[in-house]
Coordinates of C-alpha atoms in Angstrom, one line a residue:
X15 CA 84.5 81.3 79.6
X16 CA 85.5 79.0 82.9
X17 CA 85.1 80.9 85.9
X18 CA 88.4 80.1 87.9
X19 CA 86.3 78.3 90.8
X20 CA 85.0 76.0 87.5
X21 CA 89.1 75.4 86.5
X22 CA 89.6 74.4 90.2
X23 CA 87.1 72.0 90.4
X24 CA 88.2 70.7 87.3
X25 CA 91.9 70.4 88.7
X26 CA 90.9 68.5 91.3
X27 CA 88.7 66.3 89.7
X28 CA 91.9 65.2 87.2
X29 CA 94.3 65.2 90.0
X30 CA 95.5 61.7 90.8
X31 CA 95.5 62.1 94.6
X32 CA 91.9 62.9 94.5
X33 CA 91.2 59.8 92.4
X34 CA 93.2 57.7 94.5
X35 CA 91.1 59.0 97.5
X36 CA 87.7 58.7 96.1
X37 CA 88.5 55.1 94.8
X38 CA 89.9 54.1 98.4
X39 CA 86.7 55.7 100.1
X40 CA 84.5 53.6 97.7
X41 CA 86.6 50.5 98.9
X42 CA 86.4 51.1 102.6
X43 CA 82.5 51.5 102.5
X44 CA 82.5 48.4 100.4
X45 CA 84.7 46.2 102.7
X46 CA 82.1 43.8 103.7
X47 CA 82.5 42.3 100.4
X48 CA 85.8 41.1 100.9
X49 CA 88.4 39.7 103.3
X50 CA 90.6 42.3 105.7
X51 CA 91.7 42.6 109.0
X52 CA 91.5 45.5 111.8
X53 CA 94.2 46.0 114.7
X54 CA 93.7 47.8 117.4
X55 CA 95.7 51.1 116.7
X56 CA 92.4 51.6 113.5
X57 CA 94.6 50.0 111.0
X58 CA 92.8 48.4 107.9
X59 CA 95.1 46.0 106.5
X60 CA 93.7 44.9 103.2
X61 CA 95.4 42.4 100.2
X62 CA 96.6 43.4 97.8
X63 CA 95.3 41.2 95.2
X64 CA 91.7 42.4 96.5
X65 CA 92.8 46.2 95.9
X66 CA 94.2 45.7 92.8
X67 CA 91.4 44.3 91.5
X68 CA 89.0 46.8 92.8
X69 CA 90.9 49.5 91.5
X70 CA 91.6 48.1 88.2
X71 CA 87.5 47.5 87.6
X72 CA 87.2 51.6 88.4
X73 CA 87.4 53.7 85.6
X74 CA 90.2 56.0 87.0
X75 CA 92.6 53.1 87.1
X76 CA 92.2 50.9 84.7
X77 CA 95.1 51.4 82.8
X78 CA 97.2 49.5 85.7
X79 CA 98.9 46.7 85.3
X80 CA 101.3 46.2 87.7
X81 CA 101.0 46.1 91.7
X82 CA 103.8 47.7 92.4
X83 CA 102.7 50.6 90.3
X84 CA 99.7 51.5 92.3
X85 CA 101.9 50.8 95.5
X86 CA 103.9 53.5 94.5
X87 CA 100.9 55.8 94.3
X88 CA 99.6 55.1 97.5
X89 CA 102.6 56.4 99.3
X90 CA 100.6 59.9 98.3
X91 CA 97.7 59.1 100.9
X92 CA 99.2 57.2 103.4
X93 CA 98.6 53.7 102.6
X94 CA 101.6 51.4 103.0
X95 CA 102.6 48.0 102.0
X96 CA 104.6 45.7 104.5
X97 CA 104.6 41.9 105.1
X98 CA 103.3 40.7 107.9
X99 CA 102.8 36.9 109.4
X100 CA 99.4 35.5 109.3
X101 CA 97.8 32.9 111.8
X102 CA 99.5 30.2 109.8
X103 CA 102.5 31.6 110.7
X104 CA 103.7 32.5 106.7
X105 CA 104.6 36.2 105.8
X106 CA 101.7 37.7 103.2
X107 CA 101.9 41.2 102.2
X108 CA 99.0 43.9 102.9
X109 CA 98.1 47.1 102.6
X110 CA 98.3 49.5 106.3
X111 CA 95.9 51.7 106.0
X112 CA 95.1 53.9 109.2
X113 CA 91.5 54.9 109.3
X114 CA 91.7 58.1 110.9
X115 CA 94.8 59.4 109.0
X116 CA 93.1 58.3 106.4
X117 CA 90.0 60.0 107.0
X118 CA 91.5 63.1 108.1
X119 CA 93.3 63.3 105.0
X120 CA 90.7 63.0 102.9
X121 CA 88.7 66.3 104.9

């Protein structure tokens, strides 16, 4: 018979928000392996193709077929999608993650 604590732990590890946080934390820890930018406000700007590839290679999110599915789920953890102008002046879509807020959310 499972104890309440074991049931609670199972519930947490099967929770999609927990899985999003876990994979995103791993991605951030591996940030030297992919292109990204940081601004003066502590925001990390990640390129959707890189993030999508990283997530779909994880066991938890290998089922996702479209970037917009992932983008919708990111709202749960405070990651937003925006268009910005790159150095060449063209608009590019990025995921914006405030590192401080993300770390607070993880705690």
